[in-house]
XYZ file of C-alpha atoms in Angstrom:
338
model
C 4.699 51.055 -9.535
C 1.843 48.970 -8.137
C -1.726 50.712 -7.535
C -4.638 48.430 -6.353
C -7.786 50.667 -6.932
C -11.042 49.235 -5.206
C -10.032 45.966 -4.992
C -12.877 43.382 -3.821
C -12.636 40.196 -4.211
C -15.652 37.602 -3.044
C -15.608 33.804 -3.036
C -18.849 31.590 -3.531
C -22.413 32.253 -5.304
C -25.197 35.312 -4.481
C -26.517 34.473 -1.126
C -23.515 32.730 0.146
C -21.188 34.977 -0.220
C -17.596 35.407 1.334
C -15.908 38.926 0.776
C -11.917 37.983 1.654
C -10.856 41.356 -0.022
C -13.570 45.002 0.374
C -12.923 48.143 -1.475
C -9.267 48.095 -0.735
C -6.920 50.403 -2.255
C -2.852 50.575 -1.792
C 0.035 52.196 -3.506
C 3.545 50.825 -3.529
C 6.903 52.630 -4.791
C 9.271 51.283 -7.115
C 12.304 49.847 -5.591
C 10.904 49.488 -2.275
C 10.538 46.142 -0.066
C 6.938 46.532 0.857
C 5.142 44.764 3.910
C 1.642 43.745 4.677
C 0.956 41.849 7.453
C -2.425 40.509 9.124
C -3.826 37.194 10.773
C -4.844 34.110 9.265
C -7.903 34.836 7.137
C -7.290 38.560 7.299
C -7.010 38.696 2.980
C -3.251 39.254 2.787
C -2.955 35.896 0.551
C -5.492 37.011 -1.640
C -4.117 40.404 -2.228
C -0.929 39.174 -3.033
C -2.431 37.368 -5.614
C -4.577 39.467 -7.108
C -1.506 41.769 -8.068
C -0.521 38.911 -10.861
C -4.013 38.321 -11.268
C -3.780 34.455 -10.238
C -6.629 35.393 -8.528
C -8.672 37.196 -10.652
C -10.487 40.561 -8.330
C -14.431 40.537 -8.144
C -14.334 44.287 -8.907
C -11.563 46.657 -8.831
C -8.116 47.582 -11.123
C -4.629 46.390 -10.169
C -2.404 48.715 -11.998
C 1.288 47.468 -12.466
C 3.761 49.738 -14.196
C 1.148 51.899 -15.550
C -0.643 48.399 -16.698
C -3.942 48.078 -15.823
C -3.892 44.216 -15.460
C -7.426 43.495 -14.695
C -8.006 45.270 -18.659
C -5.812 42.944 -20.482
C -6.690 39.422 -22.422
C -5.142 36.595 -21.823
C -2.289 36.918 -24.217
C -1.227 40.394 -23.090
C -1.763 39.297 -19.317
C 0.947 36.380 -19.796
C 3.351 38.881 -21.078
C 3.057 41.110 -17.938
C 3.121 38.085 -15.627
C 6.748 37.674 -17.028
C 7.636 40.973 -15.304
C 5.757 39.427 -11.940
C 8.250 36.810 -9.945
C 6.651 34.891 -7.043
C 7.793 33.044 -4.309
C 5.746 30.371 -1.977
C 5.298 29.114 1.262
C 5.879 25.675 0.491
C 8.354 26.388 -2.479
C 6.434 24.725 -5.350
C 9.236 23.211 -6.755
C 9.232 20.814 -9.627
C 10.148 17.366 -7.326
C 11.190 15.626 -10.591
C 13.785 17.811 -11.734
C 16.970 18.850 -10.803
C 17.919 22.355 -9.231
C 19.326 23.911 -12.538
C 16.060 22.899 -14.311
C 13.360 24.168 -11.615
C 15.110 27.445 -12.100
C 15.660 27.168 -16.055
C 11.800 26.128 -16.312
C 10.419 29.287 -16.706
C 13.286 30.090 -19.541
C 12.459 26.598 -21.469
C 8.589 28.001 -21.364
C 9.586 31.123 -23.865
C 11.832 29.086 -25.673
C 15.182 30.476 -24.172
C 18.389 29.554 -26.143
C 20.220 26.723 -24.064
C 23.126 28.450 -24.613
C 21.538 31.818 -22.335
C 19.741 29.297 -19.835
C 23.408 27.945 -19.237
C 24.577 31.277 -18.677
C 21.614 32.640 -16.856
C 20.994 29.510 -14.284
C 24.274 29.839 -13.221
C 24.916 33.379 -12.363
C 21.448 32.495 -10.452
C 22.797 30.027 -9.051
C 25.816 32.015 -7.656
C 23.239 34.902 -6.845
C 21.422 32.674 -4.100
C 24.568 30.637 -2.951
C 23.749 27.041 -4.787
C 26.746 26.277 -7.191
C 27.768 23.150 -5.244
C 23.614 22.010 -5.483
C 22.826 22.718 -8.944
C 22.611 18.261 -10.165
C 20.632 18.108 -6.595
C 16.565 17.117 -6.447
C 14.496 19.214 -4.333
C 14.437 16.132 -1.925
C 17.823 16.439 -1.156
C 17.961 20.331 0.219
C 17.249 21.796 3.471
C 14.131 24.248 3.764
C 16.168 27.249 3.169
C 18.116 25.664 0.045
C 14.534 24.960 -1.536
C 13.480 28.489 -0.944
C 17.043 30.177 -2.406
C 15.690 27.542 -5.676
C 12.116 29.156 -5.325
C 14.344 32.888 -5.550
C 16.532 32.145 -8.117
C 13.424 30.375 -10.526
C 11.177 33.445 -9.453
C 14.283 35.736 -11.035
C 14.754 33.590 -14.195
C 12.409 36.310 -16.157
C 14.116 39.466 -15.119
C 11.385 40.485 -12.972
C 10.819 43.932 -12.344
C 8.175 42.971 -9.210
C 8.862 39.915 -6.650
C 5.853 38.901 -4.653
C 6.476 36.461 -1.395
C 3.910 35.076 -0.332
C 4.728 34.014 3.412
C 8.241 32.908 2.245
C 9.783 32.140 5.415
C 6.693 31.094 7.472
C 7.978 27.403 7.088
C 11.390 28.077 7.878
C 13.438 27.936 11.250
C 14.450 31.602 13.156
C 18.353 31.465 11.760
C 16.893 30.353 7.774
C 14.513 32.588 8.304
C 17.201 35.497 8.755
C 19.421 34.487 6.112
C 16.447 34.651 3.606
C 15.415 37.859 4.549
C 19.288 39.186 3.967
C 18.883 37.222 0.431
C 15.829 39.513 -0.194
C 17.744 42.689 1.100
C 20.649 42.099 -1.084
C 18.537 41.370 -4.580
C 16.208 44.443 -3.616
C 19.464 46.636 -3.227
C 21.221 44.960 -5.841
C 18.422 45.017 -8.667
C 16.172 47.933 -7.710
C 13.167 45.385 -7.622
C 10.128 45.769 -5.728
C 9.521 43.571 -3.515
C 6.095 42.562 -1.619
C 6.167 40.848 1.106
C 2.935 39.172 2.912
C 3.537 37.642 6.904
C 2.450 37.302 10.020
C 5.357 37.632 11.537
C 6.577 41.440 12.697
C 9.695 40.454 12.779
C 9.990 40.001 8.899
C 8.771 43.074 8.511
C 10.650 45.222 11.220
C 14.428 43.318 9.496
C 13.564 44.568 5.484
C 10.717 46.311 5.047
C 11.079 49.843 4.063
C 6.631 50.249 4.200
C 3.753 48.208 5.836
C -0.052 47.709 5.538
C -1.846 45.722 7.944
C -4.630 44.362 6.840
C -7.545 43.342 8.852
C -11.064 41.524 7.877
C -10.423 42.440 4.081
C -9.109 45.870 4.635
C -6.454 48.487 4.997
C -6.471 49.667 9.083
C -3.283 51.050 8.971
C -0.231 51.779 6.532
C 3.065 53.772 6.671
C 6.524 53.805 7.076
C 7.776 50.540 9.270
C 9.307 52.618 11.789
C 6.261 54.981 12.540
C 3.670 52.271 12.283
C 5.834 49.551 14.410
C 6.914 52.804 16.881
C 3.929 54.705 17.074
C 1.153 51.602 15.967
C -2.624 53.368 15.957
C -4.682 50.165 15.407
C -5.446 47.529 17.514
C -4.489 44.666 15.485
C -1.063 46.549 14.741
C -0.324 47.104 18.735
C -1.197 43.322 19.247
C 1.764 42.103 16.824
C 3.758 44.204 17.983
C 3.051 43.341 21.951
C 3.747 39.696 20.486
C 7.064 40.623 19.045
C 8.642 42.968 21.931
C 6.617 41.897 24.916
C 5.543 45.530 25.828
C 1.770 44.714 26.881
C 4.247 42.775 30.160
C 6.472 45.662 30.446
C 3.116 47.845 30.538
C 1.579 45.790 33.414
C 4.455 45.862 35.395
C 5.134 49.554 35.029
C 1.341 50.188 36.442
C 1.701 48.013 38.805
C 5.388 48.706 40.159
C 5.208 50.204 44.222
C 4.626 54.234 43.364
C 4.019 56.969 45.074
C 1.640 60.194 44.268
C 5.451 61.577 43.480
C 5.909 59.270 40.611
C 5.486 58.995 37.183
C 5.808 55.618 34.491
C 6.435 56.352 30.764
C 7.545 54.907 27.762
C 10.490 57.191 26.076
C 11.597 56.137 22.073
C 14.727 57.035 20.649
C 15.337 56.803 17.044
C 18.567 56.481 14.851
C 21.808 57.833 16.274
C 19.539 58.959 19.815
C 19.191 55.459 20.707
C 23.198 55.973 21.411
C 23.319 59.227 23.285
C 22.873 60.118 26.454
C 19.966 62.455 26.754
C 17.984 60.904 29.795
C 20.759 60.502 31.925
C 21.680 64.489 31.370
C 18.069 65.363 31.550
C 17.476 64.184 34.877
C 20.637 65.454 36.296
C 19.976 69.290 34.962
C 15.736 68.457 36.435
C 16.680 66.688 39.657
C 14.260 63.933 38.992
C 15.530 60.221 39.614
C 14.004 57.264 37.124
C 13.747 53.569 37.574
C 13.924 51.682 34.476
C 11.467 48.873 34.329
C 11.835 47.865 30.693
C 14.374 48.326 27.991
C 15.314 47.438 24.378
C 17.157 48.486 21.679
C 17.236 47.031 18.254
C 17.191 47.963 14.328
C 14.000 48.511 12.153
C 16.139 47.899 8.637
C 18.721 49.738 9.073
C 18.092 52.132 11.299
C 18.363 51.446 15.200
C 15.996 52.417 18.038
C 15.563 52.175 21.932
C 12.819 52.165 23.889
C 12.782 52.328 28.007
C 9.801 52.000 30.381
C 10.794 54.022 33.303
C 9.346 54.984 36.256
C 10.464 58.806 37.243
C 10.595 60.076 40.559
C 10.474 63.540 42.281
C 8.035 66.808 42.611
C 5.346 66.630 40.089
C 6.618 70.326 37.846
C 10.311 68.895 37.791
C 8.888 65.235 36.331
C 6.888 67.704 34.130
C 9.857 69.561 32.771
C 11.700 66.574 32.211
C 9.267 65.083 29.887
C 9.313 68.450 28.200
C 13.134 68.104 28.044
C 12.587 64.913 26.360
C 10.350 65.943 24.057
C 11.886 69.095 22.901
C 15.465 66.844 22.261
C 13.027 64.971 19.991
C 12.024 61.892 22.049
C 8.788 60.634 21.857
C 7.511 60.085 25.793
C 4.594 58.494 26.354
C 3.154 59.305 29.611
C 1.813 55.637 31.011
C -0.868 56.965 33.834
């Protein structure tokens, strides 16, 4: 659906060069809700906006649909940016004009019949929630009602791809949440592909089906949300994620909990329906071994739910052995924390 190929994109003259984007190259599914997260000044913005070419790549090809984008004229390029919805951080809306004409805008541009911008504002408009607000200005709505405008005018085209560039960063926890199930539903509801740029982990761990995290310009690690968030391999992936669960503390105080040479910390996943069962508790009853738990959570990534426990197990060294080989043969990931 969307291939970036090479993608480099530099800012400034020879000699003074800034490279915000090096040699980058990403493939998203149709139909997914795709994540890529990174600092400030990591490149995601840029990405994001070289896929609809509003930043136009140094070097590179953004494919689209089997488009090549970065091959097109001008003419041709407008007509694929139809297919291309975006959505901002600071909602971009048109301060002068009502709801119901920030959304019909795009229609007026192609010279809609008023008769279909009627009918198509307000299904919109009942899509995101805003019948009661359509004669409203922008200065009139709460964050979250300005962003549900920013949805329902990015949708106005029949997108097949929605791009969201930090779309909730301005918003409050509970806005934020209710967005992100907007998203979820039109994603579900559509088929659309969705990318989604943030700092935030959290946005990605409550929708995101795939993530990239992107680091000085570049890919450092991509996969499925719950392996990457589960089992993160970079060190800029395993800092957002000590930021969102608070597992660097947990770590600390597992190493430095009282021990003895007859004890053993480690950090045991479960994933879907195994977060519910019982497995440790019967594990260490058929081993003998008793366990401390320092740490716990469970909680969903999308849909599906997972647990993680810090524990501290304690007994003779083979039957803490065998009960981590228990574990791991039930299909628990145990990370031994020596």
């Amino acid at each position: 659906m969307i291939e970036l190929k090479r993608l480099t994109k530099q800012y400034g003259k020879a000699g003074t060069l800034t490279t915000a984007l090096s040699e980058l190259n990403l493939s998203i599914e149709k139909g997914e809700i795709f994540g890529v997260i990174g600092h400030s000044g990591a490149g995601k913005s840029t990405l994001i906006r070289c896929i609809n070419l509003l930043e136009r790549p140094t070097s590179g090809e953004v494919w689209v649909n089997g488009v090549n984008l970065t091959g097109l004229g001008n003419k041709q390029l407008q007509g694929e940016r139809r297919k291309i919805g975006m959505i901002f951080q600071h909602f971009n809306l048109l301060s002068s004009a009502t709801v119901f004409d920030n959304i019909a805008f795009p229609l007026r541009l192609i010279k809609t019949p008023k008769s279909e911008i009627e009918r198509k504002v307000s299904e919109l408009l009942a899509l995101v929630g805003l019948e009661a607000h359509r004669n409203k200005f922008p200065s009139q709505l709460s964050g979250g009602q300005k962003q549900r405008v920013g949805i329902a005018r990015a949708l106005a085209s029949d997108p097949e791809v929605l791009l969201c560039d930090e779309a909730t960063s301005a918003l409050d926890p509970q806005t934020t949440d209710s967005i992100l199930r907007l998203l979820l539903d039109i994603n579900q509801h559509f088929n659309l592909t969705i990318v989604l740029i943030t700092h935030e982990m959290h946005v990605i761990q409550s929708i995101c089906d795939r993530v990239a995290v992107i680091h000085q310009g570049g890919i450092v690690e991509q996969g499925p949300v719950t392996e990457v968030f589960l089992k993160p391999k970079h060190e800029v992936t395993r800092e957002f994620i000590r930021n969102e669960t608070d597992s660097g503390e947990a770590l600390r105080l597992a190493i430095h909990a009282p021990h003895t040479e007859s004890s053993r910390a480690a950090k045991i996943t479960f994933l879907g329906s195994k977060t519910y069962e019982s497995t440790l508790s019967q594990t260490v009853r058929e081993t003998g071994v008793a366990f401390a738990i320092l740490q716990g959570t469970i909680s969903t990534i999308k849909h599906t739910p997972y647990g993680q426990l810090i524990v501290r197990f304690e007994g003779d060294k083979p039957a803490i052995d065998l009960t981590i080989q228990k574990l791991q043969e039930q299909g628990l990931d145990v990370e031994v924390m020596d």
